[in-house]
Amino acid sequence: MFFINFTKHINLHFFELFNFFKMKRVILLLSLSTIFSIYALAQQRGDLAVGGGITFGTSTLYTTTTVLGEESPTAQSNGGINFGFNPEVSYFVIDNLSLSAGLSYSLNASGESPDVLYTNVALFTIGANYYVHIISDKFFYTPGFSLGFGGGSFIQNSQEQKITTAIPFALGANFDLGRIEFKPSDNWGVYANLLSLTVSYARMDATNLKDTYTAVTNVSFGLNYGLSVGVKYYF
């Protein structure tokens, strides 16, 4: 009788242990399926988006200037106030990786009144961004880079005169280091960038005389601090 009761007791604990591990297995499978379903909702290959953003902030620049082959020492300066906007279209070539093409316009004001230098630059840009999941399919870290080429002008105002210098060729690279994106719905995204790294090259004529050309080349490296915000519509 004791043996029979002992056997029943062992069998009861065995089934309780079996049911416990069975439940743990179900919970583990549900957790894994949830994780994989989250990543399945990523930005997928073939997705298309259009949008644009505006930028407002300041920067710290490190500039090397070359005049008639003579290179000056690299100088650090306050980059002034920056404003810009950039419409673009992007396409996901693989899951989570988008390539983009667009236009970028920037206006920079530096110096103190009345001696203020305005820099206008318009570029055609191409770039890429990678989407890293932070919270499900709603919140992403989207670092990226862009490369642009175009031209613009320098406008120098002073009490005595106003001098405009053309920039026939400009080249720039931008690295978005602090860009995040929130998707409140499947079709809309709102992004913001708090920190970017830029490298720019500009070539111009410093004399503004018809018969004399003085080539000046500026190469700048800088960190941009401020806020860049924009929206995207996903098809």
Tab-separated table of N, CA and C in Angstrom, residues 3-127:
chain	number	residue	atom	x	y	z
A	3	PHE	N	3.865	1.401	-1.168
A	3	PHE	CA	4.521	1.484	-2.489
A	3	PHE	C	3.596	2.112	-3.519
A	4	ILE	N	2.286	1.744	-3.447
A	4	ILE	CA	1.323	2.284	-4.423
A	4	ILE	C	1.168	3.789	-4.216
A	5	ASN	N	1.033	4.223	-2.947
A	5	ASN	CA	0.889	5.662	-2.678
A	5	ASN	C	2.142	6.432	-3.063
A	6	PHE	N	3.298	5.820	-2.820
A	6	PHE	CA	4.563	6.477	-3.193
A	6	PHE	C	4.660	6.642	-4.709
A	7	THR	N	4.242	5.599	-5.434
A	7	THR	CA	4.269	5.648	-6.897
A	7	THR	C	3.334	6.731	-7.417
A	8	LYS	N	2.135	6.834	-6.836
A	8	LYS	CA	1.197	7.878	-7.258
A	8	LYS	C	1.769	9.262	-6.977
A	9	HIS	N	2.442	9.400	-5.843
A	9	HIS	CA	3.041	10.686	-5.482
A	9	HIS	C	4.130	11.085	-6.473
A	10	ILE	N	4.973	10.097	-6.850
A	10	ILE	CA	6.034	10.356	-7.835
A	10	ILE	C	5.436	10.731	-9.176
A	11	ASN	N	4.407	9.979	-9.596
A	11	ASN	CA	3.777	10.264	-10.896
A	11	ASN	C	3.144	11.644	-10.905
A	12	LEU	N	2.542	12.073	-9.785
A	12	LEU	CA	1.924	13.392	-9.713
A	12	LEU	C	2.960	14.485	-9.879
A	13	HIS	N	4.091	14.365	-9.188
A	13	HIS	CA	5.149	15.362	-9.318
A	13	HIS	C	5.765	15.346	-10.708
A	14	PHE	N	5.846	14.158	-11.290
A	14	PHE	CA	6.395	14.074	-12.647
A	14	PHE	C	5.534	14.849	-13.641
A	15	PHE	N	4.197	14.647	-13.527
A	15	PHE	CA	3.306	15.349	-14.449
A	15	PHE	C	3.295	16.848	-14.180
A	16	GLU	N	3.401	17.244	-12.901
A	16	GLU	CA	3.492	18.668	-12.593
A	16	GLU	C	4.752	19.276	-13.191
A	17	LEU	N	5.879	18.551	-13.073
A	17	LEU	CA	7.135	19.029	-13.651
A	17	LEU	C	7.055	19.083	-15.171
A	18	PHE	N	6.413	18.053	-15.755
A	18	PHE	CA	6.264	18.014	-17.219
A	18	PHE	C	5.422	19.197	-17.704
A	19	ASN	N	4.307	19.460	-17.007
A	19	ASN	CA	3.446	20.582	-17.391
A	19	ASN	C	4.156	21.915	-17.217
A	20	PHE	N	5.022	22.032	-16.178
A	20	PHE	CA	5.770	23.269	-15.948
A	20	PHE	C	6.710	23.557	-17.120
A	21	PHE	N	7.492	22.530	-17.499
A	21	PHE	CA	8.423	22.726	-18.628
A	21	PHE	C	7.681	22.926	-19.945
A	22	LYS	N	6.521	22.298	-20.077
A	22	LYS	CA	5.711	22.492	-21.280
A	22	LYS	C	5.252	23.938	-21.370
A	23	MET	N	4.811	24.504	-20.220
A	23	MET	CA	4.381	25.895	-20.196
A	23	MET	C	5.549	26.836	-20.492
A	24	LYS	N	6.733	26.531	-19.926
A	24	LYS	CA	7.919	27.350	-20.196
A	24	LYS	C	8.253	27.330	-21.684
A	25	ARG	N	8.094	26.161	-22.293
A	25	ARG	CA	8.388	26.049	-23.729
A	25	ARG	C	7.422	26.904	-24.548
A	26	VAL	N	6.151	26.889	-24.160
A	26	VAL	CA	5.151	27.695	-24.878
A	26	VAL	C	5.471	29.179	-24.743
A	27	ILE	N	5.840	29.608	-23.508
A	27	ILE	CA	6.185	31.013	-23.275
A	27	ILE	C	7.399	31.410	-24.099
A	28	LEU	N	8.418	30.520	-24.163
A	28	LEU	CA	9.621	30.809	-24.945
A	28	LEU	C	9.297	30.940	-26.428
A	29	LEU	N	8.457	30.043	-26.942
A	29	LEU	CA	8.092	30.101	-28.364
A	29	LEU	C	7.298	31.370	-28.670
A	30	LEU	N	6.389	31.755	-27.752
A	30	LEU	CA	5.635	32.992	-27.956
A	30	LEU	C	6.541	34.203	-27.941
A	31	SER	N	7.537	34.205	-27.047
A	31	SER	CA	8.479	35.326	-26.977
A	31	SER	C	9.292	35.428	-28.256
A	32	LEU	N	9.793	34.281	-28.740
A	32	LEU	CA	10.577	34.298	-29.974
A	32	LEU	C	9.737	34.732	-31.158
A	33	SER	N	8.494	34.246	-31.212
A	33	SER	CA	7.632	34.646	-32.333
A	33	SER	C	7.333	36.134	-32.292
A	34	THR	N	7.204	36.699	-31.070
A	34	THR	CA	6.975	38.137	-30.943
A	34	THR	C	8.173	38.926	-31.429
A	35	ILE	N	9.381	38.471	-31.041
A	35	ILE	CA	10.606	39.151	-31.481
A	35	ILE	C	10.728	39.124	-32.991
A	36	PHE	N	10.509	37.955	-33.594
A	36	PHE	CA	10.643	37.855	-35.051
A	36	PHE	C	9.549	38.645	-35.768
A	37	SER	N	8.350	38.711	-35.159
A	37	SER	CA	7.290	39.504	-35.797
A	37	SER	C	7.617	40.979	-35.751
A	38	ILE	N	8.299	41.430	-34.677
A	38	ILE	CA	8.715	42.830	-34.589
A	38	ILE	C	9.658	43.163	-35.728
A	39	TYR	N	10.655	42.305	-35.948
A	39	TYR	CA	11.626	42.591	-36.988
A	39	TYR	C	11.046	42.375	-38.375
A	40	ALA	N	9.980	41.573	-38.453
A	40	ALA	CA	9.335	41.398	-39.761
A	40	ALA	C	8.612	42.662	-40.192
A	41	LEU	N	8.311	43.558	-39.220
A	41	LEU	CA	7.623	44.797	-39.528
A	41	LEU	C	8.582	45.932	-39.855
A	42	ALA	N	9.822	45.574	-40.165
A	42	ALA	CA	10.828	46.589	-40.481
A	42	ALA	C	10.515	47.251	-41.806
A	43	GLN	N	11.279	48.310	-42.105
A	43	GLN	CA	11.208	48.904	-43.435
A	43	GLN	C	11.757	47.883	-44.423
A	44	GLN	N	10.928	47.464	-45.352
A	44	GLN	CA	11.270	46.335	-46.200
A	44	GLN	C	11.740	46.781	-47.581
A	45	ARG	N	12.445	45.865	-48.212
A	45	ARG	CA	12.926	46.110	-49.576
A	45	ARG	C	11.754	46.441	-50.497
A	46	GLY	N	11.924	47.510	-51.280
A	46	GLY	CA	10.880	47.940	-52.191
A	46	GLY	C	10.033	49.082	-51.672
A	47	ASP	N	10.130	49.400	-50.367
A	47	ASP	CA	9.380	50.534	-49.819
A	47	ASP	C	9.913	51.852	-50.388
A	48	LEU	N	9.010	52.794	-50.609
A	48	LEU	CA	9.346	54.102	-51.169
A	48	LEU	C	8.831	55.188	-50.228
A	49	ALA	N	9.622	56.253	-50.060
A	49	ALA	CA	9.207	57.348	-49.191
A	49	ALA	C	9.606	58.681	-49.811
A	50	VAL	N	8.785	59.703	-49.579
A	50	VAL	CA	9.102	61.070	-49.979
A	50	VAL	C	8.931	61.964	-48.760
A	51	GLY	N	9.709	63.036	-48.714
A	51	GLY	CA	9.602	63.932	-47.574
A	51	GLY	C	10.643	65.022	-47.622
A	52	GLY	N	10.889	65.621	-46.476
A	52	GLY	CA	11.861	66.693	-46.403
A	52	GLY	C	11.937	67.234	-44.997
A	53	GLY	N	12.970	68.049	-44.750
A	53	GLY	CA	13.148	68.595	-43.423
A	53	GLY	C	13.763	69.980	-43.458
A	54	ILE	N	13.783	70.621	-42.294
A	54	ILE	CA	14.418	71.920	-42.137
A	54	ILE	C	15.458	71.822	-41.017
A	55	THR	N	16.478	72.666	-41.095
A	55	THR	CA	17.578	72.645	-40.137
A	55	THR	C	17.802	74.036	-39.575
A	56	PHE	N	18.040	74.091	-38.276
A	56	PHE	CA	18.388	75.360	-37.637
A	56	PHE	C	19.373	75.058	-36.513
A	57	GLY	N	20.530	75.731	-36.524
A	57	GLY	CA	21.513	75.473	-35.478
A	57	GLY	C	22.779	76.270	-35.697
A	58	THR	N	23.848	75.815	-35.051
A	58	THR	CA	25.145	76.452	-35.168
A	58	THR	C	26.195	75.371	-35.358
A	59	SER	N	27.464	75.777	-35.528
A	59	SER	CA	28.503	74.800	-35.805
A	59	SER	C	29.863	75.331	-35.369
A	60	THR	N	30.797	74.418	-35.239
A	60	THR	CA	32.201	74.745	-35.020
A	60	THR	C	32.984	74.260	-36.225
A	61	LEU	N	33.720	75.164	-36.876
A	61	LEU	CA	34.403	74.842	-38.123
A	61	LEU	C	35.918	74.855	-37.957
A	62	TYR	N	36.559	73.970	-38.714
A	62	TYR	CA	38.018	73.949	-38.852
A	62	TYR	C	38.307	74.080	-40.340
A	63	THR	N	38.866	75.229	-40.760
A	63	THR	CA	38.972	75.565	-42.183
A	63	THR	C	40.420	75.780	-42.593
A	64	THR	N	40.755	75.198	-43.755
A	64	THR	CA	42.048	75.424	-44.386
A	64	THR	C	41.811	76.145	-45.710
A	65	THR	N	42.461	77.298	-45.921
A	65	THR	CA	42.271	78.107	-47.119
A	65	THR	C	43.546	78.101	-47.958
A	66	THR	N	43.368	77.896	-49.264
A	66	THR	CA	44.491	77.906	-50.204
A	66	THR	C	44.284	79.020	-51.225
A	67	VAL	N	45.247	79.945	-51.319
A	67	VAL	CA	45.192	81.056	-52.269
A	67	VAL	C	46.445	81.005	-53.129
A	68	LEU	N	46.231	80.839	-54.458
A	68	LEU	CA	47.345	80.768	-55.411
A	68	LEU	C	48.400	79.743	-54.981
A	69	GLY	N	47.935	78.605	-54.528
A	69	GLY	CA	48.833	77.523	-54.153
A	69	GLY	C	49.406	77.619	-52.754
A	70	GLU	N	49.191	78.737	-52.055
A	70	GLU	CA	49.708	78.915	-50.699
A	70	GLU	C	48.630	78.536	-49.689
A	71	GLU	N	48.931	77.535	-48.872
A	71	GLU	CA	47.963	77.042	-47.909
A	71	GLU	C	48.171	77.679	-46.546
A	72	SER	N	47.088	78.181	-45.964
A	72	SER	CA	47.166	78.805	-44.648
A	72	SER	C	46.976	77.742	-43.568
A	73	PRO	N	47.425	78.030	-42.343
A	73	PRO	CA	47.194	77.088	-41.237
A	73	PRO	C	45.698	76.892	-40.986
A	74	THR	N	45.332	75.717	-40.521
A	74	THR	CA	43.931	75.432	-40.206
A	74	THR	C	43.459	76.312	-39.055
A	75	ALA	N	42.321	76.969	-39.254
A	75	ALA	CA	41.787	77.895	-38.257
A	75	ALA	C	40.454	77.392	-37.730
A	76	GLN	N	40.250	77.512	-36.429
A	76	GLN	CA	38.975	77.167	-35.815
A	76	GLN	C	38.119	78.415	-35.704
A	77	SER	N	36.829	78.258	-35.976
A	77	SER	CA	35.929	79.407	-35.904
A	77	SER	C	34.522	78.958	-35.553
A	78	ASN	N	33.740	79.911	-35.074
A	78	ASN	CA	32.316	79.672	-34.873
A	78	ASN	C	31.634	79.749	-36.229
A	79	GLY	N	30.931	78.686	-36.597
A	79	GLY	CA	30.335	78.627	-37.923
A	79	GLY	C	29.135	79.511	-38.121
A	80	GLY	N	28.718	80.251	-37.093
A	80	GLY	CA	27.566	81.135	-37.244
A	80	GLY	C	26.253	80.382	-37.128
A	81	ILE	N	25.210	81.001	-37.657
A	81	ILE	CA	23.864	80.432	-37.606
A	81	ILE	C	23.556	79.768	-38.947
A	82	ASN	N	23.057	78.537	-38.884
A	82	ASN	CA	22.731	77.783	-40.092
A	82	ASN	C	21.224	77.597	-40.224
A	83	PHE	N	20.741	77.749	-41.459
A	83	PHE	CA	19.357	77.423	-41.782
A	83	PHE	C	19.350	76.686	-43.108
A	84	GLY	N	18.525	75.652	-43.211
A	84	GLY	CA	18.476	74.912	-44.466
A	84	GLY	C	17.220	74.081	-44.590
A	85	PHE	N	16.962	73.612	-45.800
A	85	PHE	CA	15.883	72.652	-46.031
A	85	PHE	C	16.295	71.697	-47.125
A	86	ASN	N	15.731	70.483	-47.085
A	86	ASN	CA	16.167	69.449	-48.024
A	86	ASN	C	15.048	68.462	-48.357
A	87	PRO	N	14.318	68.678	-49.456
A	87	PRO	CA	13.365	67.673	-49.936
A	87	PRO	C	14.108	66.485	-50.545
A	88	GLU	N	13.556	65.267	-50.372
A	88	GLU	CA	14.226	64.088	-50.899
A	88	GLU	C	13.236	62.951	-51.113
A	89	VAL	N	13.659	61.979	-51.904
A	89	VAL	CA	12.919	60.738	-52.103
A	89	VAL	C	13.865	59.600	-51.772
A	90	SER	N	13.356	58.561	-51.100
A	90	SER	CA	14.204	57.448	-50.685
A	90	SER	C	13.555	56.121	-51.058
A	91	TYR	N	14.420	55.116	-51.275
A	91	TYR	CA	13.971	53.784	-51.692
A	91	TYR	C	14.769	52.739	-50.928
A	92	PHE	N	14.075	51.730	-50.385
A	92	PHE	CA	14.744	50.687	-49.610
A	92	PHE	C	15.229	49.586	-50.551
A	93	VAL	N	16.537	49.534	-50.735
A	93	VAL	CA	17.127	48.542	-51.643
A	93	VAL	C	17.180	47.170	-50.995
A	94	ILE	N	17.327	47.118	-49.666
A	94	ILE	CA	17.195	45.900	-48.880
A	94	ILE	C	16.458	46.291	-47.601
A	95	ASP	N	16.075	45.297	-46.807
A	95	ASP	CA	15.382	45.607	-45.557
A	95	ASP	C	16.244	46.514	-44.690
A	96	ASN	N	15.626	47.609	-44.219
A	96	ASN	CA	16.232	48.560	-43.272
A	96	ASN	C	17.293	49.482	-43.869
A	97	LEU	N	17.626	49.348	-45.145
A	97	LEU	CA	18.635	50.215	-45.762
A	97	LEU	C	18.010	50.988	-46.915
A	98	SER	N	17.996	52.327	-46.792
A	98	SER	CA	17.406	53.164	-47.834
A	98	SER	C	18.478	53.999	-48.521
A	99	LEU	N	18.302	54.188	-49.817
A	99	LEU	CA	19.112	55.119	-50.603
A	99	LEU	C	18.228	56.295	-50.982
A	100	SER	N	18.797	57.487	-50.982
A	100	SER	CA	17.991	58.685	-51.211
A	100	SER	C	18.648	59.608	-52.223
A	101	ALA	N	17.825	60.459	-52.823
A	101	ALA	CA	18.289	61.511	-53.728
A	101	ALA	C	17.426	62.736	-53.477
A	102	GLY	N	18.049	63.918	-53.527
A	102	GLY	CA	17.274	65.117	-53.254
A	102	GLY	C	18.054	66.383	-53.502
A	103	LEU	N	17.506	67.478	-53.005
A	103	LEU	CA	18.124	68.792	-53.109
A	103	LEU	C	18.347	69.347	-51.704
A	104	SER	N	19.402	70.126	-51.542
A	104	SER	CA	19.703	70.726	-50.244
A	104	SER	C	20.076	72.190	-50.434
A	105	TYR	N	19.432	73.052	-49.677
A	105	TYR	CA	19.778	74.473	-49.685
A	105	TYR	C	20.143	74.887	-48.260
A	106	SER	N	21.248	75.617	-48.125
A	106	SER	CA	21.658	76.087	-46.805
A	106	SER	C	22.054	77.558	-46.867
A	107	LEU	N	21.710	78.267	-45.806
A	107	LEU	CA	22.073	79.671	-45.627
A	107	LEU	C	22.787	79.797	-44.292
A	108	ASN	N	23.990	80.353	-44.330
A	108	ASN	CA	24.782	80.534	-43.117
A	108	ASN	C	25.088	82.011	-42.936
A	109	ALA	N	24.903	82.509	-41.721
A	109	ALA	CA	25.220	83.896	-41.389
A	109	ALA	C	26.242	83.907	-40.262
A	110	SER	N	27.377	84.566	-40.492
A	110	SER	CA	28.430	84.637	-39.483
A	110	SER	C	28.935	86.070	-39.371
A	111	GLY	N	29.584	86.377	-38.254
A	111	GLY	CA	30.060	87.731	-38.016
A	111	GLY	C	29.066	88.537	-37.200
A	112	GLU	N	29.389	89.785	-36.977
A	112	GLU	CA	28.540	90.679	-36.210
A	112	GLU	C	28.182	91.910	-37.046
A	113	SER	N	26.956	92.364	-36.849
A	113	SER	CA	26.481	93.531	-37.604
A	113	SER	C	27.368	94.745	-37.310
A	114	PRO	N	27.711	95.525	-38.345
A	114	PRO	CA	27.217	95.465	-39.730
A	114	PRO	C	28.047	94.559	-40.641
A	115	ASP	N	29.142	93.965	-40.117
A	115	ASP	CA	30.008	93.121	-40.943
A	115	ASP	C	29.543	91.669	-40.855
A	116	VAL	N	28.611	91.314	-41.716
A	116	VAL	CA	28.023	89.973	-41.707
A	116	VAL	C	28.321	89.288	-43.036
A	117	LEU	N	28.724	88.027	-42.960
A	117	LEU	CA	29.003	87.230	-44.146
A	117	LEU	C	27.901	86.191	-44.308
A	118	TYR	N	27.228	86.219	-45.455
A	118	TYR	CA	26.181	85.246	-45.769
A	118	TYR	C	26.716	84.257	-46.803
A	119	THR	N	26.492	82.983	-46.545
A	119	THR	CA	26.905	81.939	-47.481
A	119	THR	C	25.670	81.173	-47.931
A	120	ASN	N	25.418	81.177	-49.240
A	120	ASN	CA	24.300	80.439	-49.830
A	120	ASN	C	24.854	79.289	-50.646
A	121	VAL	N	24.385	78.080	-50.401
A	121	VAL	CA	24.845	76.914	-51.147
A	121	VAL	C	23.646	76.030	-51.472
A	122	ALA	N	23.546	75.624	-52.738
A	122	ALA	CA	22.521	74.679	-53.191
A	122	ALA	C	23.213	73.455	-53.759
A	123	LEU	N	22.795	72.259	-53.319
A	123	LEU	CA	23.459	71.021	-53.719
A	123	LEU	C	22.438	69.988	-54.179
A	124	PHE	N	22.846	69.165	-55.118
A	124	PHE	CA	22.130	67.925	-55.431
A	124	PHE	C	22.763	66.837	-54.585
A	125	THR	N	21.953	66.059	-53.871
A	125	THR	CA	22.497	65.113	-52.898
A	125	THR	C	22.044	63.681	-53.169
A	126	ILE	N	22.906	62.752	-52.804
A	126	ILE	CA	22.565	61.338	-52.739
A	126	ILE	C	23.033	60.840	-51.372
A	127	GLY	N	22.340	59.849	-50.816
A	127	GLY	CA	22.719	59.401	-49.491
A	127	GLY	C	22.140	58.046	-49.143
